[in-house]
Short mmCIF file of C-alpha atoms and ligand atoms in Angstrom, two decimals:
data_model
loop_
_atom_site.label_atom_id
_atom_site.label_comp_id
_atom_site.label_asym_id
_atom_site.label_seq_id
_atom_site.Cartn_x
_atom_site.Cartn_y
_atom_site.Cartn_z
CA MET A 1 45.07 -71.64 -64.94
CA ASP A 2 42.97 -71.09 -67.86
CA ASP A 3 44.75 -69.14 -70.54
CA ILE A 4 43.55 -71.30 -73.56
CA SER A 5 41.16 -69.59 -75.97
CA ARG A 6 38.64 -71.84 -77.62
CA THR A 7 40.98 -71.88 -80.84
CA GLY A 8 43.71 -73.35 -78.39
CA ALA A 9 46.15 -70.55 -78.49
CA ARG A 10 47.69 -69.35 -75.76
CA MET A 11 46.63 -65.89 -74.41
CA ARG A 12 47.88 -62.83 -72.61
CA VAL A 13 45.74 -60.49 -71.12
CA ASP A 14 47.36 -57.73 -73.07
CA GLN A 15 46.58 -59.31 -76.31
CA PRO A 16 43.29 -58.53 -78.09
CA LEU A 17 42.05 -61.96 -78.47
CA ILE A 18 40.34 -61.98 -75.32
CA SER A 19 39.28 -65.29 -74.59
CA GLY A 20 39.66 -67.08 -71.11
CA PRO A 21 41.61 -65.82 -68.45
CA TYR A 22 39.78 -65.65 -65.10
CA VAL A 23 41.54 -64.33 -61.70
CA ARG A 24 39.70 -66.89 -59.89
CA ASN A 25 40.73 -66.15 -56.01
CA HIS A 26 38.87 -63.10 -55.73
CA TRP A 27 34.91 -62.06 -55.32
CA TYR A 28 32.63 -61.78 -58.06
CA VAL A 29 29.02 -60.38 -58.08
CA ALA A 30 26.73 -63.79 -58.75
CA GLY A 31 23.85 -61.21 -58.81
CA TRP A 32 21.84 -58.83 -56.59
CA ALA A 33 20.85 -60.01 -52.88
CA GLU A 34 17.23 -59.17 -53.80
CA GLU A 35 17.20 -61.93 -56.41
CA LEU A 36 17.47 -64.56 -53.90
CA ALA A 37 14.46 -65.12 -52.31
CA GLN A 38 14.28 -67.30 -49.35
CA ASP A 39 12.35 -70.57 -50.91
CA ALA A 40 14.38 -70.01 -54.32
CA MET A 41 17.25 -71.31 -56.37
CA LEU A 42 19.74 -68.98 -58.43
CA ALA A 43 20.98 -70.37 -61.49
CA ARG A 44 24.05 -68.73 -62.49
CA THR A 45 26.93 -69.92 -64.89
CA ILE A 46 30.34 -67.98 -63.68
CA MET A 47 33.84 -68.28 -64.89
CA ASP A 48 32.15 -71.52 -67.29
CA ILE A 49 31.38 -73.23 -63.93
CA PRO A 50 27.52 -73.63 -63.79
CA VAL A 51 26.51 -72.59 -60.07
CA VAL A 52 23.26 -72.76 -58.14
CA LEU A 53 22.68 -70.48 -55.00
CA PHE A 54 20.23 -71.01 -52.62
CA ARG A 55 19.52 -69.69 -48.85
CA LYS A 56 19.75 -71.87 -46.13
CA GLN A 57 16.95 -71.50 -43.47
CA ASP A 58 19.36 -69.47 -41.32
CA GLY A 59 19.40 -66.37 -44.23
CA SER A 60 23.24 -67.63 -45.33
CA ILE A 61 23.83 -68.57 -48.85
CA ALA A 62 24.76 -71.68 -50.05
CA ALA A 63 26.21 -72.39 -53.63
CA ILE A 64 27.29 -75.68 -55.39
CA VAL A 65 27.90 -76.66 -58.69
CA ASP A 66 24.66 -77.21 -60.66
CA ARG A 67 24.81 -80.32 -62.57
CA CYS A 68 24.27 -83.47 -60.71
CA VAL A 69 26.68 -86.17 -60.43
CA HIS A 70 24.67 -88.94 -61.78
CA ARG A 71 23.56 -88.08 -65.12
CA PHE A 72 24.46 -84.45 -65.21
CA ALA A 73 21.16 -82.79 -64.52
CA PRO A 74 20.93 -79.13 -63.41
CA LEU A 75 20.06 -79.05 -59.84
CA SER A 76 18.41 -75.75 -60.40
CA MET A 77 15.64 -77.74 -62.01
CA GLY A 78 15.24 -79.71 -58.92
CA LYS A 79 13.60 -79.11 -55.41
CA LEU A 80 14.81 -77.12 -52.22
CA LEU A 81 13.59 -79.58 -49.59
CA PRO A 82 13.86 -78.49 -45.63
CA GLY A 83 17.06 -78.85 -44.00
CA ASP A 84 18.99 -77.19 -46.65
CA ARG A 85 19.07 -79.60 -49.24
CA ILE A 86 18.25 -79.48 -53.17
CA MET A 87 16.40 -82.51 -54.84
CA CYS A 88 17.73 -83.62 -58.41
CA PRO A 89 14.80 -83.47 -60.63
CA TYR A 90 15.96 -86.47 -62.65
CA HIS A 91 16.28 -89.45 -60.09
CA GLY A 92 15.87 -87.83 -56.87
CA LEU A 93 19.56 -87.80 -55.63
CA GLU A 94 19.87 -85.07 -52.72
CA TYR A 95 22.53 -82.90 -51.77
CA ASP A 96 23.34 -80.58 -48.96
CA ALA A 97 24.25 -77.18 -48.61
CA THR A 98 28.20 -78.11 -49.01
CA GLY A 99 27.38 -80.27 -52.59
CA MET A 100 27.21 -83.85 -50.28
CA CYS A 101 25.11 -86.00 -51.80
CA VAL A 102 23.11 -87.50 -48.84
CA HIS A 103 20.38 -89.22 -49.76
CA ASN A 104 20.25 -91.75 -52.67
CA PRO A 105 16.50 -93.19 -52.89
CA HIS A 106 17.38 -96.20 -55.17
CA GLY A 107 18.53 -99.69 -54.49
CA ASP A 108 20.13 -100.46 -50.95
CA LYS A 109 20.43 -96.56 -50.58
CA ARG A 110 24.10 -96.39 -50.13
CA VAL A 111 25.28 -93.00 -51.27
CA PRO A 112 28.79 -93.25 -53.22
CA SER A 113 31.67 -91.91 -51.37
CA SER A 114 32.38 -90.06 -54.85
CA ALA A 115 28.87 -88.20 -54.82
CA LYS A 116 30.19 -84.69 -53.94
CA LEU A 117 30.02 -81.50 -55.98
CA PRO A 118 32.33 -78.42 -55.28
CA SER A 119 30.51 -75.92 -53.23
CA TYR A 120 31.36 -72.42 -52.95
CA THR A 121 31.63 -69.49 -50.16
CA VAL A 122 29.27 -66.49 -50.78
CA VAL A 123 28.47 -63.29 -48.68
CA GLU A 124 26.12 -60.97 -49.04
CA LYS A 125 26.99 -57.44 -49.15
CA HIS A 126 26.45 -54.09 -50.67
CA MET A 127 23.16 -55.69 -52.00
CA ALA A 128 24.83 -58.10 -53.89
CA LEU A 129 25.77 -61.64 -53.58
CA TRP A 130 29.56 -62.29 -53.50
CA ILE A 131 30.89 -65.60 -54.49
CA TRP A 132 34.45 -66.80 -53.95
CA MET A 133 35.52 -69.78 -56.72
CA GLY A 134 39.28 -69.64 -56.11
CA ASP A 135 41.11 -72.41 -54.72
CA LYS A 136 42.72 -69.91 -51.60
CA PRO A 137 40.73 -69.39 -48.54
CA ALA A 138 37.66 -66.71 -49.17
CA ASP A 139 38.79 -63.35 -47.77
CA PRO A 140 35.65 -61.08 -47.02
CA ALA A 141 38.08 -58.21 -46.47
CA LEU A 142 38.98 -58.17 -50.12
CA ILE A 143 35.27 -57.58 -51.27
CA PRO A 144 35.39 -54.59 -53.31
CA ASP A 145 34.05 -51.22 -51.41
CA PHE A 146 30.76 -50.28 -52.80
CA SER A 147 29.55 -48.99 -49.29
CA VAL A 148 27.83 -46.15 -51.12
CA LEU A 149 25.09 -48.78 -51.35
CA ASP A 150 24.97 -49.67 -47.68
CA ASN A 151 21.38 -47.31 -46.73
CA PRO A 152 21.25 -44.80 -49.29
CA PRO A 153 18.13 -42.92 -49.15
CA ASP A 154 15.56 -44.54 -50.85
CA ILE A 155 15.07 -41.56 -53.29
CA ALA A 156 18.66 -41.52 -54.61
CA LEU A 157 18.97 -45.27 -55.37
CA THR A 158 17.60 -46.39 -58.55
CA LYS A 159 16.59 -50.07 -59.81
CA ARG A 160 19.18 -52.79 -59.44
CA ASP A 161 19.17 -53.73 -62.93
CA GLN A 162 21.21 -56.39 -64.98
CA MET A 163 21.71 -57.65 -68.65
CA MET A 164 23.78 -60.17 -70.55
CA MET A 165 26.60 -59.11 -72.48
CA ALA A 166 27.53 -60.93 -75.53
CA SER A 167 31.36 -60.02 -75.13
CA ASN A 168 34.32 -61.10 -72.91
CA TYR A 169 34.30 -59.14 -69.62
CA GLN A 170 37.51 -57.02 -70.46
CA LEU A 171 35.73 -55.54 -73.53
CA MET A 172 33.39 -54.13 -70.63
CA ILE A 173 36.28 -53.05 -68.47
CA ASP A 174 37.70 -51.55 -71.61
CA ASN A 175 34.62 -49.52 -72.16
CA LEU A 176 33.68 -48.21 -68.93
CA LEU A 177 37.46 -47.42 -68.23
CA ASP A 178 37.77 -45.28 -71.27
CA LEU A 179 35.35 -42.74 -71.06
CA SER A 180 36.21 -40.95 -73.94
CA HIS A 181 33.46 -43.24 -75.89
CA THR A 182 30.17 -41.18 -74.13
CA CYS A 183 31.13 -38.24 -76.42
CA TYR A 184 30.51 -40.29 -79.33
CA LEU A 185 28.55 -43.23 -78.26
CA HIS A 186 26.30 -41.43 -76.00
CA ASP A 187 26.69 -38.34 -77.74
CA GLY A 188 24.13 -35.97 -76.38
CA LEU A 189 22.95 -38.27 -73.64
CA LEU A 190 26.09 -38.61 -71.41
CA GLY A 191 28.77 -36.72 -73.15
CA ASN A 192 28.88 -34.10 -75.86
CA ALA A 193 31.29 -32.36 -78.13
CA ASP A 194 32.36 -30.39 -75.34
CA VAL A 195 34.20 -33.38 -73.47
CA VAL A 196 36.09 -34.68 -75.98
CA GLU A 197 38.84 -32.96 -75.20
CA SER A 198 38.65 -32.88 -71.29
CA ASP A 199 41.80 -33.56 -69.59
CA ILE A 200 42.83 -37.24 -68.33
CA GLN A 201 44.31 -38.06 -65.13
CA VAL A 202 45.09 -41.56 -64.09
CA ASP A 203 45.96 -42.57 -60.60
CA GLN A 204 46.90 -46.09 -59.19
CA ASP A 205 45.92 -46.87 -55.48
CA GLY A 206 47.20 -50.18 -54.57
CA ASP A 207 45.59 -52.08 -57.41
CA ASP A 208 43.02 -50.06 -57.99
CA VAL A 209 43.09 -47.57 -61.16
CA VAL A 210 41.26 -44.46 -60.93
CA VAL A 211 40.72 -42.46 -64.29
CA SER A 212 39.38 -39.29 -63.94
CA ARG A 213 37.97 -36.76 -66.40
CA TYR A 214 37.64 -32.84 -66.08
CA ALA A 215 35.67 -30.90 -68.77
CA PRO A 216 35.47 -27.20 -67.46
CA ASN A 217 33.23 -24.20 -69.34
CA SER A 218 30.80 -27.24 -70.74
CA ILE A 219 27.53 -27.15 -71.87
CA PRO A 220 25.80 -29.83 -69.46
CA PRO A 221 25.07 -33.38 -71.32
CA GLY A 222 21.67 -33.91 -71.47
CA MET A 223 20.98 -36.35 -68.37
CA PHE A 224 22.72 -33.68 -65.94
CA ALA A 225 21.21 -30.62 -67.33
CA GLN A 226 17.90 -32.21 -66.21
CA PHE A 227 19.02 -32.98 -62.44
CA TRP A 228 19.79 -29.09 -62.11
CA PRO A 229 17.02 -26.92 -62.85
CA GLY A 230 18.45 -23.35 -63.32
CA HIS A 231 21.99 -24.76 -64.20
CA PRO A 232 24.83 -22.21 -64.89
CA GLU A 233 25.13 -22.23 -68.77
CA ARG A 234 28.49 -23.56 -68.84
CA ILE A 235 29.44 -25.67 -66.08
CA GLU A 236 32.17 -28.33 -65.29
CA LYS A 237 31.89 -31.94 -66.28
CA GLN A 238 33.80 -34.50 -64.03
CA THR A 239 34.22 -37.98 -64.28
CA HIS A 240 36.44 -40.21 -61.53
CA ILE A 241 35.84 -43.90 -62.39
CA ARG A 242 37.50 -46.43 -60.29
CA TRP A 243 38.21 -50.32 -61.26
CA MET A 244 38.88 -52.56 -58.39
CA ALA A 245 40.10 -55.78 -59.63
CA PRO A 246 39.36 -58.28 -61.30
CA SER A 247 36.18 -56.83 -62.96
CA THR A 248 34.02 -54.18 -60.78
CA LEU A 249 33.61 -50.09 -61.27
CA LYS A 250 32.93 -47.09 -59.43
CA LEU A 251 32.14 -44.20 -61.12
CA MET A 252 31.38 -40.79 -59.94
CA THR A 253 30.08 -38.38 -62.70
CA GLY A 254 28.08 -35.13 -62.93
CA ILE A 255 28.39 -31.21 -62.99
CA CYS A 256 29.36 -28.45 -61.12
CA GLU A 257 30.39 -24.87 -61.03
CA ASN A 258 33.39 -23.98 -63.00
CA GLY A 259 36.44 -24.97 -60.92
CA ASP A 260 34.45 -26.44 -57.85
CA LYS A 261 34.48 -30.07 -56.32
CA LEU A 262 31.99 -32.24 -57.66
CA GLU A 263 30.76 -33.11 -54.65
CA ASN A 264 29.04 -29.60 -54.53
CA GLY A 265 27.41 -30.10 -57.82
CA THR A 266 25.02 -33.06 -58.78
CA GLY A 267 25.49 -36.02 -60.29
CA TYR A 268 25.36 -39.86 -59.42
CA HIS A 269 27.53 -43.03 -58.18
CA ALA A 270 27.21 -45.19 -60.81
CA ILE A 271 27.69 -48.97 -60.32
CA HIS A 272 29.03 -51.54 -62.65
CA MET A 273 29.61 -55.21 -61.49
CA LEU A 274 31.02 -57.38 -64.25
CA THR A 275 30.96 -61.36 -63.95
CA PRO A 276 32.56 -63.26 -66.61
CA GLU A 277 29.93 -66.14 -67.91
CA THR A 278 32.10 -67.75 -70.12
CA SER A 279 34.74 -66.03 -72.16
CA HIS A 280 32.79 -64.42 -74.77
CA THR A 281 29.37 -63.64 -72.17
CA THR A 282 29.66 -61.25 -69.45
CA HIS A 283 27.07 -60.47 -66.49
CA TYR A 284 26.72 -56.78 -66.25
CA PHE A 285 25.00 -55.89 -62.99
CA PHE A 286 24.38 -51.69 -62.49
CA THR A 287 22.76 -49.22 -60.49
CA ALA A 288 22.99 -45.66 -59.45
CA VAL A 289 23.13 -43.69 -56.55
CA ARG A 290 22.30 -39.90 -57.02
CA PHE A 291 23.93 -37.21 -54.77
CA GLY A 292 23.63 -33.18 -54.70
CA LEU A 293 19.80 -33.39 -55.20
CA LYS A 294 18.80 -29.61 -56.14
CA THR A 295 15.14 -29.68 -55.00
CA ASN A 296 13.17 -31.41 -52.43
CA ASP A 297 10.56 -31.77 -54.65
CA GLU A 298 9.38 -35.42 -54.44
CA SER A 299 7.76 -36.20 -57.60
CA PHE A 300 10.82 -34.48 -59.46
CA ASN A 301 13.50 -36.53 -57.84
CA ARG A 302 11.20 -39.76 -58.38
CA ASP A 303 11.02 -38.73 -62.17
CA MET A 304 14.78 -38.36 -62.23
CA GLN A 305 15.26 -41.93 -60.22
CA GLU A 306 13.37 -43.30 -62.66
CA LYS A 307 14.61 -41.98 -65.86
CA ILE A 308 18.21 -42.30 -64.69
CA ALA A 309 17.53 -46.05 -64.88
CA LYS A 310 15.82 -45.63 -67.86
CA MET A 311 18.54 -43.78 -69.48
CA ARG A 312 21.34 -45.74 -68.38
CA ARG A 313 20.09 -48.99 -69.72
CA PHE A 314 19.12 -47.61 -73.05
CA ALA A 315 22.67 -46.32 -73.30
CA PHE A 316 24.03 -49.65 -72.37
CA GLU A 317 21.81 -51.83 -74.25
CA GLU A 318 21.11 -49.62 -77.64
CA GLN A 319 24.42 -48.07 -77.74
CA ASP A 320 27.22 -50.04 -75.72
CA ALA A 321 26.13 -53.30 -76.17
CA PRO A 322 25.75 -53.43 -80.04
CA VAL A 323 29.40 -51.98 -80.42
CA VAL A 324 30.98 -54.09 -77.74
CA THR A 325 29.39 -57.23 -79.25
CA ALA A 326 30.60 -56.58 -82.77
CA GLN A 327 33.54 -55.79 -81.59
CA GLN A 328 34.17 -59.57 -79.74
CA VAL A 329 33.22 -60.54 -83.11
CA ARG A 330 35.88 -58.80 -85.34
CA ILE A 331 38.55 -59.98 -82.98
CA GLU A 332 37.31 -63.66 -82.76
CA GLY A 333 36.99 -63.51 -86.25
CA ALA A 334 40.63 -62.08 -87.38
CA LEU A 335 42.86 -64.23 -89.04
CA GLU A 336 45.86 -62.63 -87.99
CA GLU A 337 47.25 -61.16 -84.73
CA LEU A 338 45.61 -58.11 -83.81
CA LYS A 339 47.75 -55.34 -82.30
CA PRO A 340 45.65 -52.30 -80.96
CA VAL A 341 46.69 -49.07 -81.49
CA VAL A 342 47.44 -47.22 -78.52
CA LEU A 343 46.10 -43.48 -78.05
CA PRO A 344 46.20 -41.30 -75.16
CA ILE A 345 42.61 -42.05 -73.90
CA ASP A 346 44.13 -45.59 -73.76
CA VAL A 347 45.95 -44.75 -70.76
CA GLY A 348 43.41 -46.21 -67.89
CA PRO A 349 42.81 -49.48 -69.97
CA VAL A 350 46.23 -50.06 -70.46
CA ARG A 351 47.21 -49.83 -66.77
CA TYR A 352 44.55 -52.02 -65.32
CA LYS A 353 45.35 -54.73 -67.73
CA ARG A 354 49.01 -54.54 -66.18
CA VAL A 355 47.36 -55.05 -63.06
CA LEU A 356 45.09 -57.84 -64.22
CA GLN A 357 48.41 -59.38 -65.90
CA LYS A 358 49.80 -59.30 -62.42
CA LEU A 359 47.03 -61.05 -60.59
CA LEU A 360 46.70 -63.68 -63.70
CA ASP A 361 50.59 -64.50 -63.22
CA ALA A 362 50.22 -64.85 -59.64
CA GLU A 363 47.62 -67.49 -59.82
CA ARG A 364 49.41 -69.73 -62.55
S1 FES B 401 20.67 -87.03 -62.76
FE1 FES B 401 20.50 -86.50 -60.76
S2 FES B 401 19.52 -88.35 -60.00
FE2 FES B 401 20.25 -89.00 -61.83
FE1 FE2 B 402 28.83 -46.71 -72.44
#
């Protein structure tokens, strides 16, 4: 188990200098399915391991370590060949989809028996490519449930977007599972002063942690107000966010009449998939699916669809990322041991860290 920080100190997940530890026997999102064309390769570092993915001729996906056994050139800089092979760009060694070197164009053309790269199982599901990098058998039944992404109406689905966050993945989970920050970092856009006081409820469903917030009698925050032309002056804002180990989150958020169910109002399912690239960088994949469209007006709904994608990207890139990145720098730069002061809003993060720690301990 990798629990050694870059400074060499042993870390636990509940300590704030969050470097390293990964739960390996789980599924992580390597990318959106649409990123991987039939004749293309996708290079991605996941949990410090460089991986190249490509589609085999039968459409299934191969993933092998992206580092030639000879002089360590990235295979992703090479060529895909017929027969589900990759040729190294440097001296032409060829590998099959299992990572086995199957062709050496040099000398007696013998392939050394040690010329083999690790390979990983990849499953395409819920519009994403899920990779299993653990040593136990990959179990597709453990892929987190994002069935909200299975055939949603085109008008409701927003862009499948992504960005790189310069922080440990846990700082991003902390950010998402503690939605009280929306009233500050995203004031006016996704939250406002009315929502600061909202009730927080935390539930555990197996290993999932669900945090719900209810803010009745609120002025609707900017984005949600736009969804509902002629909305009541005061509404109930609700958020329900589910963390699914180790690092994906599913949020249902929006506004409804006071005391009503959110399903009867309007809002969106927000998808957040986090994959550690390294201990201090994280792939962030996100999209959204609207629910409760208040009008059939096609151009209005198209406009909303684009606005959600743009506003969410703006919120993550311009509002979350600067703070989370700066947190990472502060934490890494601390000379003393940091012990976070825990507030009532931290009940969700505290709970998921307990589950994550349990999963990490189980892999030791
Ligand atoms: S580095 Fe790949 S063949 Fe030499
Ligand atoms: Fe945020």
